[in-house]
Short mmCIF file of C-alpha atoms and ligand atoms in Angstrom, two decimals:
data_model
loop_
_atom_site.label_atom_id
_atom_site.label_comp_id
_atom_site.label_asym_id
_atom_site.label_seq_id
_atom_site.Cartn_x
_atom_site.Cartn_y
_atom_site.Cartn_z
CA UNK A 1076 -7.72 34.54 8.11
CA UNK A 1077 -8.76 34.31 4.64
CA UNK A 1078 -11.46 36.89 4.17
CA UNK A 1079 -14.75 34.22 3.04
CA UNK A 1080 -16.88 37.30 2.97
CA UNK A 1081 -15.13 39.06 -0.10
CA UNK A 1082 -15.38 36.01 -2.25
CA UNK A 1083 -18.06 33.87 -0.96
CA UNK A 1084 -20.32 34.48 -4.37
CA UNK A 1085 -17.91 34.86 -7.91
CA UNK A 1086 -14.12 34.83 -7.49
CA UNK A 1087 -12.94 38.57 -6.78
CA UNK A 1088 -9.70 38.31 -8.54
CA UNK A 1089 -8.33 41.48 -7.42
CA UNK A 1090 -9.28 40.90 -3.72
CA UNK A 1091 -7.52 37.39 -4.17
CA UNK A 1092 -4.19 38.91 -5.37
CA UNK A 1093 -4.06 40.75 -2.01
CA UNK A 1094 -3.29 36.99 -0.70
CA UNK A 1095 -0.20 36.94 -2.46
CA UNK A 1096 2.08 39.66 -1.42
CA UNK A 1097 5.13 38.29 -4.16
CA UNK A 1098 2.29 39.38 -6.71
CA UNK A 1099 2.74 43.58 -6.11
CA UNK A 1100 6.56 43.15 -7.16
CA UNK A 1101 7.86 44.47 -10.04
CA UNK A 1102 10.23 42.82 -12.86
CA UNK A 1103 12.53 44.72 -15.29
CA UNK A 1104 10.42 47.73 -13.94
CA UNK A 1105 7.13 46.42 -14.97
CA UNK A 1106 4.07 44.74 -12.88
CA UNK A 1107 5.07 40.79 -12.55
CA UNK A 1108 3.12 39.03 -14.61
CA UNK A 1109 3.56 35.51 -13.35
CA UNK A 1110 2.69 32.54 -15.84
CA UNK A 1111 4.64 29.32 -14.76
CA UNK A 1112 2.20 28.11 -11.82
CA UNK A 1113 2.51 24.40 -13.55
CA UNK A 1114 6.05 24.69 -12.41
CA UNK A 1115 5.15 26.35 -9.19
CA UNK A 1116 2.44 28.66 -7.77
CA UNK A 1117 2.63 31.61 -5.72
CA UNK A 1118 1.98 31.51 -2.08
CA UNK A 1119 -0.60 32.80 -0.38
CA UNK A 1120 0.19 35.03 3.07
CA UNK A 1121 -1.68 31.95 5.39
CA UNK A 1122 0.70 29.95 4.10
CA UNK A 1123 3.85 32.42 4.62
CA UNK A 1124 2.28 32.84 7.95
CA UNK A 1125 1.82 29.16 8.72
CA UNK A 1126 5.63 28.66 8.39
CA UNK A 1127 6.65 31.79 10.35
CA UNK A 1128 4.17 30.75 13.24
CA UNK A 1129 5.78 27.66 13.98
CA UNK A 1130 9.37 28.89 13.18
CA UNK A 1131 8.45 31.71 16.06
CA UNK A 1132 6.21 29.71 18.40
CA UNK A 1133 6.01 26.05 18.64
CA UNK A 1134 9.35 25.24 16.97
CA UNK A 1135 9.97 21.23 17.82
CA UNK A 1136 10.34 17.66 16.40
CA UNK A 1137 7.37 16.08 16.19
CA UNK A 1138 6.21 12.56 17.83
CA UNK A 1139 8.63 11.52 20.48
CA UNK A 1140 8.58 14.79 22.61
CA UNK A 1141 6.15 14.81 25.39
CA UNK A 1142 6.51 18.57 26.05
CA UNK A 1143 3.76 21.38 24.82
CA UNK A 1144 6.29 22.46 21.77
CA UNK A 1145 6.27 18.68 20.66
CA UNK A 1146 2.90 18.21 21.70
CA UNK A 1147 1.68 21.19 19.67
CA UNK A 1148 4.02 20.62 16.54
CA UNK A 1149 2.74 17.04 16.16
CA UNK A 1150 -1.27 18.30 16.25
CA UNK A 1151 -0.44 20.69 13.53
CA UNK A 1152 1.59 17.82 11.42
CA UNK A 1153 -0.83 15.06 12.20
CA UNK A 1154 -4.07 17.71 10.98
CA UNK A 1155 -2.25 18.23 7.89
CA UNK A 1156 -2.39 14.86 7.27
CA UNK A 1157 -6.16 14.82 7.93
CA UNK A 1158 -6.37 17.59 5.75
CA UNK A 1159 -4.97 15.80 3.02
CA UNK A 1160 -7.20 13.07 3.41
CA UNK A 1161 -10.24 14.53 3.04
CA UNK A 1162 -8.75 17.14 0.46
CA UNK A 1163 -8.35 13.52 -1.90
CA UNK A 1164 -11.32 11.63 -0.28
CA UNK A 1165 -8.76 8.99 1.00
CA UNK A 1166 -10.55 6.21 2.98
CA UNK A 1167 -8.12 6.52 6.10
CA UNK A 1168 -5.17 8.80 7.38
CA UNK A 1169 -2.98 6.00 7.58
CA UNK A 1170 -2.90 5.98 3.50
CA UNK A 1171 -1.39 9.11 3.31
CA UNK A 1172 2.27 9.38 3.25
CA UNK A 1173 4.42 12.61 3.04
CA UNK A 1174 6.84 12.81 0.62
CA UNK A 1175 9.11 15.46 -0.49
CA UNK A 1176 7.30 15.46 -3.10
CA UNK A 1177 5.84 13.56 -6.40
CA UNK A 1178 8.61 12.32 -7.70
CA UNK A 1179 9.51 10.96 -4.36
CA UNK A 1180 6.17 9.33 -4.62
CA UNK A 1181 6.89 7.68 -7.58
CA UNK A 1182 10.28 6.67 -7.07
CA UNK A 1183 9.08 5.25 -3.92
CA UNK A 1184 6.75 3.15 -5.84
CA UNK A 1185 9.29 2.20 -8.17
CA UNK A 1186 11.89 1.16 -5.44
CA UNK A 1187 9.37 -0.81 -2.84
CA UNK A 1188 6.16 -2.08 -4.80
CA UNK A 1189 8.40 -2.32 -7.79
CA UNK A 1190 11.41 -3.98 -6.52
CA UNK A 1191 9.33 -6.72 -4.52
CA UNK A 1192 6.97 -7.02 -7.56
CA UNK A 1193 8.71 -6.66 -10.85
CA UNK A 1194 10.61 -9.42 -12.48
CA UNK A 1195 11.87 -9.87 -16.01
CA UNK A 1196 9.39 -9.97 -18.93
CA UNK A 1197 7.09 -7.92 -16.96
CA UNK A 1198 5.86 -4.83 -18.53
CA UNK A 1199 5.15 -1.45 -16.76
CA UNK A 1200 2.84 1.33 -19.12
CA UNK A 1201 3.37 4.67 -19.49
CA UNK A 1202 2.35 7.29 -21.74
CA UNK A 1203 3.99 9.47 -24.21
CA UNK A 1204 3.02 12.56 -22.40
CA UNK A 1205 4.87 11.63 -19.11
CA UNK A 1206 6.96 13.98 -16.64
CA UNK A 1207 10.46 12.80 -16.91
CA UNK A 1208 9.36 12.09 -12.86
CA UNK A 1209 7.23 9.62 -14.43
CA UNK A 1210 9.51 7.80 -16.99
CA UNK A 1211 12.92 7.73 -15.05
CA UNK A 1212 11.80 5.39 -11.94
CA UNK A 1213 10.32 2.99 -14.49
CA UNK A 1214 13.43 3.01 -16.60
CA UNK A 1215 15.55 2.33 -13.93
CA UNK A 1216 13.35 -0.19 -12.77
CA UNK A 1217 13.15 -2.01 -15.90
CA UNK A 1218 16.96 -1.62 -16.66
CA UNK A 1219 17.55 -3.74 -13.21
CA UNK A 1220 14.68 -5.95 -13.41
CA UNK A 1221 14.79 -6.73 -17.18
CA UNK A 1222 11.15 -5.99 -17.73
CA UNK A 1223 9.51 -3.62 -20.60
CA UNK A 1224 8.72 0.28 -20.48
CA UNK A 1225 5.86 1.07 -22.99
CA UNK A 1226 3.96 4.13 -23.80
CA UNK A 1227 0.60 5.21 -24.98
CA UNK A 1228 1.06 7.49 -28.07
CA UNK A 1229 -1.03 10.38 -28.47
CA UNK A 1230 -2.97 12.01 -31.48
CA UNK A 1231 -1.60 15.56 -33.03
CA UNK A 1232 -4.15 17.04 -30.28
CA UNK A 1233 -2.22 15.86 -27.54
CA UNK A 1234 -4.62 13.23 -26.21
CA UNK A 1235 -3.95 9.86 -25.49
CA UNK A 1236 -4.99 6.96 -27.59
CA UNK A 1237 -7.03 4.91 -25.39
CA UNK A 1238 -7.63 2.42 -28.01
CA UNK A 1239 -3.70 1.72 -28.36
CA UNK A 1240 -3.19 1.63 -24.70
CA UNK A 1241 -6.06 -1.03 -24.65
CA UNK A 1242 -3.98 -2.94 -27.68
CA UNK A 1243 -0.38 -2.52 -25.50
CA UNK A 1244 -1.99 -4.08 -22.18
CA UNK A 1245 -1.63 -7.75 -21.56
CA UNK A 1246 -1.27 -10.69 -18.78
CA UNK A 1247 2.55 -9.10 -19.27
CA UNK A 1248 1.05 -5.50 -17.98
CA UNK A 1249 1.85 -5.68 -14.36
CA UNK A 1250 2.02 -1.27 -13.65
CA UNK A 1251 0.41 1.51 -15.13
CA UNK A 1252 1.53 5.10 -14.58
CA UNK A 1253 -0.31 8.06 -16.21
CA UNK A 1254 -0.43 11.61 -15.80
CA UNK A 1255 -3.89 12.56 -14.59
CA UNK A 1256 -2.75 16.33 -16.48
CA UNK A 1257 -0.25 16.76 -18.90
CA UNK A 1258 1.94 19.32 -17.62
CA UNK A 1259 3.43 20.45 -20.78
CA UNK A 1260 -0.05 20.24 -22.62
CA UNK A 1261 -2.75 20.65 -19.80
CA UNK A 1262 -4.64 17.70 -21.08
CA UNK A 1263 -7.06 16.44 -18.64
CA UNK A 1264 -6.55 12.50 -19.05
CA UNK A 1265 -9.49 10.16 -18.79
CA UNK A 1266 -7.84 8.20 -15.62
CA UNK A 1267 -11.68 6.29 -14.68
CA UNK A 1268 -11.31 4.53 -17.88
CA UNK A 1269 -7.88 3.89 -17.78
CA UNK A 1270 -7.90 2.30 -14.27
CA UNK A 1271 -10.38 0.34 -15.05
CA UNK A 1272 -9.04 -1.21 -18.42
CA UNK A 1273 -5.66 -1.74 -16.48
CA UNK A 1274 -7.14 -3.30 -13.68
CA UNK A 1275 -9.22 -5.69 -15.64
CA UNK A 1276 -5.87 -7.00 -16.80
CA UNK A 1277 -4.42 -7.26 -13.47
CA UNK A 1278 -2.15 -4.08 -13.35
CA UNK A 1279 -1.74 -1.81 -10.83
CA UNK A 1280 -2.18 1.86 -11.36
CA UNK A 1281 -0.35 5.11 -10.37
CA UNK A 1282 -2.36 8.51 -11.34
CA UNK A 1283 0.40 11.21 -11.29
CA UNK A 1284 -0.99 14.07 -9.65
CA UNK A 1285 1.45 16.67 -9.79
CA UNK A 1286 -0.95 19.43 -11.91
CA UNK A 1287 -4.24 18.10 -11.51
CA UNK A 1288 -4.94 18.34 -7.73
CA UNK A 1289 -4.76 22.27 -8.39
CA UNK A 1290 -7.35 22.45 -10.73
CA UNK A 1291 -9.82 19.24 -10.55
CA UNK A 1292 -11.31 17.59 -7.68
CA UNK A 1293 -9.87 14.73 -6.25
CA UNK A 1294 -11.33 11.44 -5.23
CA UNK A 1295 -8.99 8.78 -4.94
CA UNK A 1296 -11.80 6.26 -3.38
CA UNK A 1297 -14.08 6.90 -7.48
CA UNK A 1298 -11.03 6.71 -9.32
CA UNK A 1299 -9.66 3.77 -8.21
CA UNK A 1300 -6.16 4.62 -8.21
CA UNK A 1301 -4.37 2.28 -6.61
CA UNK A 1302 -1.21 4.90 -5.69
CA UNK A 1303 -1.77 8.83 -6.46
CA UNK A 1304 0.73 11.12 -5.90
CA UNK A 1305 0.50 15.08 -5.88
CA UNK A 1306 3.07 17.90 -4.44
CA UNK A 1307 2.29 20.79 -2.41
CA UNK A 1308 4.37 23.54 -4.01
CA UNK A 1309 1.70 23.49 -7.30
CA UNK A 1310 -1.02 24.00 -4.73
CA UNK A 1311 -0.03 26.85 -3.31
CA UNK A 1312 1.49 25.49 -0.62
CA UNK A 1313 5.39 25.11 0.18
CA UNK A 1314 8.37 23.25 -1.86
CA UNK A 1315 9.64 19.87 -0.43
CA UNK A 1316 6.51 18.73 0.81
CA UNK A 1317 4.11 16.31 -1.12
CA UNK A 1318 2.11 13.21 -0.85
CA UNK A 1319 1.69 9.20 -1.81
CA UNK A 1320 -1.55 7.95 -1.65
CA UNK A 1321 -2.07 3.96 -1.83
CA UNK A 1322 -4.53 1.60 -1.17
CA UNK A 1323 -3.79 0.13 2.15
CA UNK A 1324 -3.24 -3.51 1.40
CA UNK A 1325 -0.64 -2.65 -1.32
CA UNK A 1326 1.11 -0.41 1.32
CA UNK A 1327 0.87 -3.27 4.29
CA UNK A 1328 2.54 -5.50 1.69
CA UNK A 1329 5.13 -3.08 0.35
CA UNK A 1330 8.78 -3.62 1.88
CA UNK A 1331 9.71 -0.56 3.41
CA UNK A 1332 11.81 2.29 1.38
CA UNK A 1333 14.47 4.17 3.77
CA UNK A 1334 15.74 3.35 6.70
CA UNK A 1335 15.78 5.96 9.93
CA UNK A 1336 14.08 7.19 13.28
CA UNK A 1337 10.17 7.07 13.10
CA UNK A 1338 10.06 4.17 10.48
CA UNK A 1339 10.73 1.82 13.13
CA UNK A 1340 8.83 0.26 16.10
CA UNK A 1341 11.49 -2.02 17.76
CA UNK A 1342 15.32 -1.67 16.75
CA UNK A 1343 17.37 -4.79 18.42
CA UNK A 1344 21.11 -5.74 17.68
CA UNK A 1345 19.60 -8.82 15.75
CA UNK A 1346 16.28 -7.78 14.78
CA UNK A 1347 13.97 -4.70 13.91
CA UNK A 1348 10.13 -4.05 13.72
CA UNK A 1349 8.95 -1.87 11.58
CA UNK A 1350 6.28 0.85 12.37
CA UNK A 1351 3.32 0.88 10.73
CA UNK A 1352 1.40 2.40 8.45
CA UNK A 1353 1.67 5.35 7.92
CA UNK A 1354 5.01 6.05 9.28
CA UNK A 1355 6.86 2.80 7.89
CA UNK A 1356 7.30 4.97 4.78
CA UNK A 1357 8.28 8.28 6.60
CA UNK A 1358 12.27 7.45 7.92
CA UNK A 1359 13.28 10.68 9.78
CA UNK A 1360 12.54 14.32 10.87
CA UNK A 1361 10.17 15.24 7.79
CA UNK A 1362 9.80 18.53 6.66
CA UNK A 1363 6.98 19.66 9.58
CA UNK A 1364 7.34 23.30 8.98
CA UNK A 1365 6.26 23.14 5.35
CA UNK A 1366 3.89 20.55 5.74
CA UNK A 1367 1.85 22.33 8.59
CA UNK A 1368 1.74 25.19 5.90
CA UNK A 1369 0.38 22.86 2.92
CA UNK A 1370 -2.41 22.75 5.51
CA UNK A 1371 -2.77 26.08 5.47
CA UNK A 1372 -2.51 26.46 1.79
CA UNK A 1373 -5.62 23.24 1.33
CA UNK A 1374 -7.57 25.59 3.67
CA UNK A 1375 -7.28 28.50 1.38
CA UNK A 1376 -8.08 26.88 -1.63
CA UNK A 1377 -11.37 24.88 0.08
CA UNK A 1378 -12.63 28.39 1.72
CA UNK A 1379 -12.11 30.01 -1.85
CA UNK A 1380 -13.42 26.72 -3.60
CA UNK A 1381 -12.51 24.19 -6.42
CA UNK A 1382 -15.42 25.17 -9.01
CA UNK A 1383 -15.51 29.13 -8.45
CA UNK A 1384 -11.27 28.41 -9.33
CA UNK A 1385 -12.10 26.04 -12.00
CA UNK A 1386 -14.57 28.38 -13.56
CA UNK A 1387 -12.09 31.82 -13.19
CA UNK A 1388 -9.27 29.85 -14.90
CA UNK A 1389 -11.37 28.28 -17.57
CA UNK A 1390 -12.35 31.71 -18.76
CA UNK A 1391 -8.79 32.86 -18.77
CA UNK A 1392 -7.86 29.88 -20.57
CA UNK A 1393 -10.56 30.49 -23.17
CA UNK A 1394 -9.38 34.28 -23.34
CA UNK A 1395 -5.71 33.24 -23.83
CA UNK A 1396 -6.27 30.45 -26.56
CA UNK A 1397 -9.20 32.20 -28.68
CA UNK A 1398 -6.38 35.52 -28.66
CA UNK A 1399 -3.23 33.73 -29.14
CA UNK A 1400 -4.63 32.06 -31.91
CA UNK A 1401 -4.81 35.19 -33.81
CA UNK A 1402 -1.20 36.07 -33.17
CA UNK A 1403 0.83 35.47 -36.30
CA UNK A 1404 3.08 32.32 -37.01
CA UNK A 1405 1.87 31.30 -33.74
CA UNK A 1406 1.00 27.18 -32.71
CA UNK A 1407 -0.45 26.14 -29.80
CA UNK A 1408 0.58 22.73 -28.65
CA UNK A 1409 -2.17 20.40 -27.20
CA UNK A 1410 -5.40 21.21 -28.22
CA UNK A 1411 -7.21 18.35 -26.07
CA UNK A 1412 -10.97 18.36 -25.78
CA UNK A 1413 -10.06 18.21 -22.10
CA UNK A 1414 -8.07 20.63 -20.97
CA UNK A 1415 -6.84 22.97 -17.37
CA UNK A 1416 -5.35 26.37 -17.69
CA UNK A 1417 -1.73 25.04 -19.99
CA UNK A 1418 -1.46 26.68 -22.94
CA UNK A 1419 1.83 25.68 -24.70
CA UNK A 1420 2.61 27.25 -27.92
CA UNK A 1421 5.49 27.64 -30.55
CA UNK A 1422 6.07 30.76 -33.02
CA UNK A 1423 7.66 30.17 -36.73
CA UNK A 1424 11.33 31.26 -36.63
CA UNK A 1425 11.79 32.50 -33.02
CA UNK A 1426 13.21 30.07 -30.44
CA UNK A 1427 11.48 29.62 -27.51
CA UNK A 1428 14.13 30.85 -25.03
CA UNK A 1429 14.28 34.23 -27.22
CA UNK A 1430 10.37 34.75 -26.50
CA UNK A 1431 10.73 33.60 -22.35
CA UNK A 1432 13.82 36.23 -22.71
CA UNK A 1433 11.98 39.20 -23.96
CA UNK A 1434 8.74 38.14 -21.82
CA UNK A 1435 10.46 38.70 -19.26
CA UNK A 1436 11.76 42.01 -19.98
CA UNK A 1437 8.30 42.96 -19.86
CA UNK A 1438 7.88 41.42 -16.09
CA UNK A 1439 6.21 37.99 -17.75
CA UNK A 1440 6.91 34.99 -16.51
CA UNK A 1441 6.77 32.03 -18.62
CA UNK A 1442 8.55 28.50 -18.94
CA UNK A 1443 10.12 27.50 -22.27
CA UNK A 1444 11.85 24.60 -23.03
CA UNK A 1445 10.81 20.61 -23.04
CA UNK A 1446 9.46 21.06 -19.50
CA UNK A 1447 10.42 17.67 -18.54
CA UNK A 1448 8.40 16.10 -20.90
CA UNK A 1449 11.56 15.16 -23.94
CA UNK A 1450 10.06 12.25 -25.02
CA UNK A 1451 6.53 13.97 -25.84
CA UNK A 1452 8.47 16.97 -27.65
CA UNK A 1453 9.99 13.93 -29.75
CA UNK A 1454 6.26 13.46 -30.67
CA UNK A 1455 5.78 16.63 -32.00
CA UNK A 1456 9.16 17.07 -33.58
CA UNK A 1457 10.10 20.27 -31.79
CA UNK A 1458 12.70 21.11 -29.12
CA UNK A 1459 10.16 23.21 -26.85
CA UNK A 1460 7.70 25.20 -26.31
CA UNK A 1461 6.61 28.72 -24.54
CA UNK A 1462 4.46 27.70 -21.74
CA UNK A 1463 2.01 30.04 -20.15
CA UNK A 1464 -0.34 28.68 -17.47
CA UNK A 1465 -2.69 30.51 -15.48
CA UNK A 1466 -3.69 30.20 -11.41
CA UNK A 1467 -6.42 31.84 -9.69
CA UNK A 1468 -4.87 35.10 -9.30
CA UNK A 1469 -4.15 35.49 -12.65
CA UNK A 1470 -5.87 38.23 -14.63
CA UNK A 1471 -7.45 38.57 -18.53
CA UNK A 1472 -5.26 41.97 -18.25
CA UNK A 1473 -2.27 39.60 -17.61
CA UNK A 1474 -2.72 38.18 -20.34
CA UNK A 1475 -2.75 40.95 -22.37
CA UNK A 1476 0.15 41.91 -21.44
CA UNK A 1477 1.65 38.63 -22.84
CA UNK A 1478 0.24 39.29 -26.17
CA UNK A 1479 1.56 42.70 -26.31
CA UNK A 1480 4.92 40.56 -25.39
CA UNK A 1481 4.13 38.65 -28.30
CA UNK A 1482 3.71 40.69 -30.73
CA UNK A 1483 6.63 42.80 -29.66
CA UNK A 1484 8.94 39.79 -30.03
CA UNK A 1485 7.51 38.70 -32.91
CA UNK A 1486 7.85 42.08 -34.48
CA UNK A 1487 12.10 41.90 -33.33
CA UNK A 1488 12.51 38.47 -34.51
CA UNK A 1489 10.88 37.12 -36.78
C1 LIG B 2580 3.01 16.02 -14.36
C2 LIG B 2580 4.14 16.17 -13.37
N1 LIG B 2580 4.60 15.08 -12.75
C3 LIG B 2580 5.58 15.16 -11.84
C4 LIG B 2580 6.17 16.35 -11.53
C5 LIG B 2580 7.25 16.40 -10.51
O1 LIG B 2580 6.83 17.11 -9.39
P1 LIG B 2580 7.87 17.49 -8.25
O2 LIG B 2580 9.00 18.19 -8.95
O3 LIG B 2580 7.10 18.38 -7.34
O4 LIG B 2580 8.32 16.22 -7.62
C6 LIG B 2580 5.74 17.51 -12.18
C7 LIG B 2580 6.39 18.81 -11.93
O5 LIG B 2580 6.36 19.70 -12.75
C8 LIG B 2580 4.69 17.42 -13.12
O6 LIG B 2580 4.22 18.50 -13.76
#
C-alpha cells in the first residue's frame, strides 16, 4: 500500500522515489537521472506488484471461466475498467474500451467510424503539432477514401492558431483530431474551444490523450470529446494497455473493428451477433495482467493526487526553463502560454543525438530526435530536438545535473 500518511499535505519527493525501485539504479556509474517520462514513465512498486500478484495467484482468462481463478481475474479486469471511468469522468463503463494503446485508439477510429463515415471530398482536421499516431490513420484514411487531411498551423511559440483552424473548418469538416498536449512541445491545447467550434460545424472530435491524462484532469463528459484516447504506460502504469473513450451512440453505430472470441454474442455457420458494448470492440484475450496493474497505477496517482503532482512538476518546469535559458547557444522549443512539464530545446552547432549521447554518460536520460512529431519539426525548420520532461519523482537536483550535462557538452562541442 501506498503510504497516504507520508504525502497527504505537499508532495515528499524523496519519499515518492522510494515507489520506484528502477529509480536507485545507476547509469555509466552515475545516479539515473531519468527525463523521457513523455515517452514512458517509471513504474511504481503497486504496479510491479499488481502484475506479479496475478501472474502468482489468480492467473486465468477472464469472462467465460466460471471457476474462482476466472472469477477473480475478471473482478480485477472489470474494476479496472471502473477505474478508468471515473479516472476520465466517463458517463458509463460500457464507453470505455481497452486498447493496446492510443494509437490503437485512433486507428480504431480511423478504420470503423472512419470507414463507415468518410467518403470522398470529405475533410478530416488535424494540427501541425500531431503524433505521427495522429496523422498516419487519417492519411491512410484519406488515401482510400479520397477525402482531405488538413492541419492547424501554429505560431513560433508552438501554439495553435485557433483563428486558422476556425478559417479551415467547413460543411466539408466531417473529423477533428487534436492533441490535448503536444508531446514534443508540452503545449496544453485549448480542446473546450476547439470541440465546440468543430461541433458547431458538424464534425466529430477525437482529443488525443496520450500526455495529458498524466498531468491534467480529465473530464470527458465537460469537454465534449466525442472519442478520447490515452495509454497507460505514460501514467505510470504498464506498456500495451490503453484506452478509447466514445460517446455511446457513435460507438452503438460504429461497425465493429476485429474479429475474435469475446466480440461476439452468437456465431452461426450463416450468421453472427455481435456483443455489445463494450466488448464489440475488444476481439480476444486482452492484455488482463497489465490492465489490472493500470488499476493499480490510477490508484497511486489519485491517493498521491492530480494538483499536489501538477504543482511539484510545474515548479520543476519553471526551475528547468528559467536555468536552461541561461545556458549558452541554447533554444527552447515551444514556449506556449500553456504548458506541462516538456521542455524541448536545441543548442547552436551540436546535434541533438551528440547531447542525448553525452547525457547519458552522465546517467541522464533524455529523448532527442523528431519524437514522432516530423511534420511539426518541418515547422520549425530543424531535424530535432533534446527533450527533457519531468514526472513526479523527478527532482530540481536532477535537473541540475542536466545542466552540468549541458554545459559539459557544450564545452566539448561546440
Ligand atoms: C501525443 C501522443 N499521441 C500518441 C502517442 C502514441 O502513444 P502510444 O505509443 O502509447 O500508442 C504518443 C506517444 O508518445 C503521444 O505522445
Amino acid at each position: 500500500m501506498i503510504e497516504t500518511a507520508v504525502i497527504e499535505n505537499s508532495l515528499d519527493v524523496y519519499a515518492i522515489r522510494q515507489h520506484f525501485p528502477v529509480l536507485n539504479r545507476q547509469v555509466k556509474g552515475k545516479p539515473l537521472v531519468y527525463f523521457d517520462n513523455a515517452a514512458t514513465t517509471q513504474k511504481p512498486q503497486v504496479v510491479i506488484d499488481a502484475l506479479v500478484n496475478y501472474y502468482t495467484g489468480y492467473n486465468a482468462n477472464i469472462h467465460r471461466g466460471i471457476h474462482t481463478l476466472a472469477e477473480e481475474a475478471t473482478a480485477a479486469f472489470e474494476a479496472t475498467r471502473d477505474t478508468v471511468q471515473q479516472f476520465i469522468n466517463a458517463a458509463s463503463r460500457e464507453q470505455i474500451i481497452f486498447t493496446k494503446g492510443t494509437s490503437e485508439g485512433i486507428n480504431l477510429v480511423a478504420q470503423t467510424w472512419g470507414r463507415q463515415n468518410i467518403k470522398a471530398g470529405d475533410e478530416i482536421i488535424i494540427s501541425s503539432m500531431e503524433h505521427h499516431s495522429n496523422i498516419v490513420p487519417w492519411y491512410i484514411l484519406c488515401q482510400e477514401k479520397g477525402a482531405v487531411l488538413k492541419f492547424i498551423p501554429i505560431n513560433e511559440d508552438g501554439e495553435l492558431l485557433v483563428d486558422e483552424f476556425e478559417k479551415l473548418l467547413s460543411n466539408k469538416t466531417r473529423v477533428v483530431s487534436i492533441a490535448h498536449v503536444s508531446n514534443a512541445l508540452g503545449t496544453i491545447n485549448q480542446v473546450k474551444k476547439i470541440i465546440a467550434e468543430a461541433h458547431k460545424a458538424g464534425a466529430v472530435v477525437l482529443i488525443d490523450g496520450a500526455q495529458s491524462s498524466v498531468h491534467l484532469d480529465i473530464d470527458v463528459q465537460d469537454m465534449d470529446a466525442d472519442f478520447f484516447a490515452f495509454s497507460s504506460h505514460k501514467l505510470y502504469g504498464p506498456t500495451g494497455v490503453g484506452v478509447l473513450y466514445g460517446k455511446k451512440h457513435l460507438l452503438e453505430n460504429m461497425p465493429v473493428y476485429q474479429g475474435g472470441g469475446e466480440m461476439i454474442k452468437e456465431v452461426y455457420f450463416d450468421k453472427i451477433i455481435y456483443n455489445d458494448l463494450p466488448y464489440k470492440f475488444e476481439a480476444g484475450t486482452p492484455n488482463i495482467a497489465d490492465t489490472i496493474a493500470f488499476k493499480a497505477a490510477l490508484d497511486f496517482t489519485k491517493a498521491i493526487g492530480k494538483e499536489k503532482i501538477r504543482r511539484h512538476e510545474n515548479e520543476l518546469l519553471s526551475y528547468a526553463t528559467s536555468n536552461l535559458e541561461q545556458v549558452p547557444g541554447l533554444k527552447i522549443i515551444g514556449r506556449a502560454k500553456q504548458k506541462i512539464s516538456v521542455i524541448s530545446f536545441v543548442i547552436d552547432k551540436i546535434h541533438p543525438q551528440d547531447i542525448g549521447i553525452l547525457l547519458d554518460n552522465r546517467g541522464v536520460a533524455v529523448r532527442t530526435g523528431h519524437h514522432c512529431a516530423q511534420p511539426l519539426m518541418d515547422c520549425y525548420r530543424i531535424p530535432g530536438t533534446t527533450r527533457a520532461s519531468f514526472a513526479l519523482y523527478n527532482t530540481k537536483e536532477e535537473i541540475d545535473a542536466l545542466l552540468t550535462g549541458l554545459h559539459k557538452a557544450i564545452k566539448l562541442l561546440a
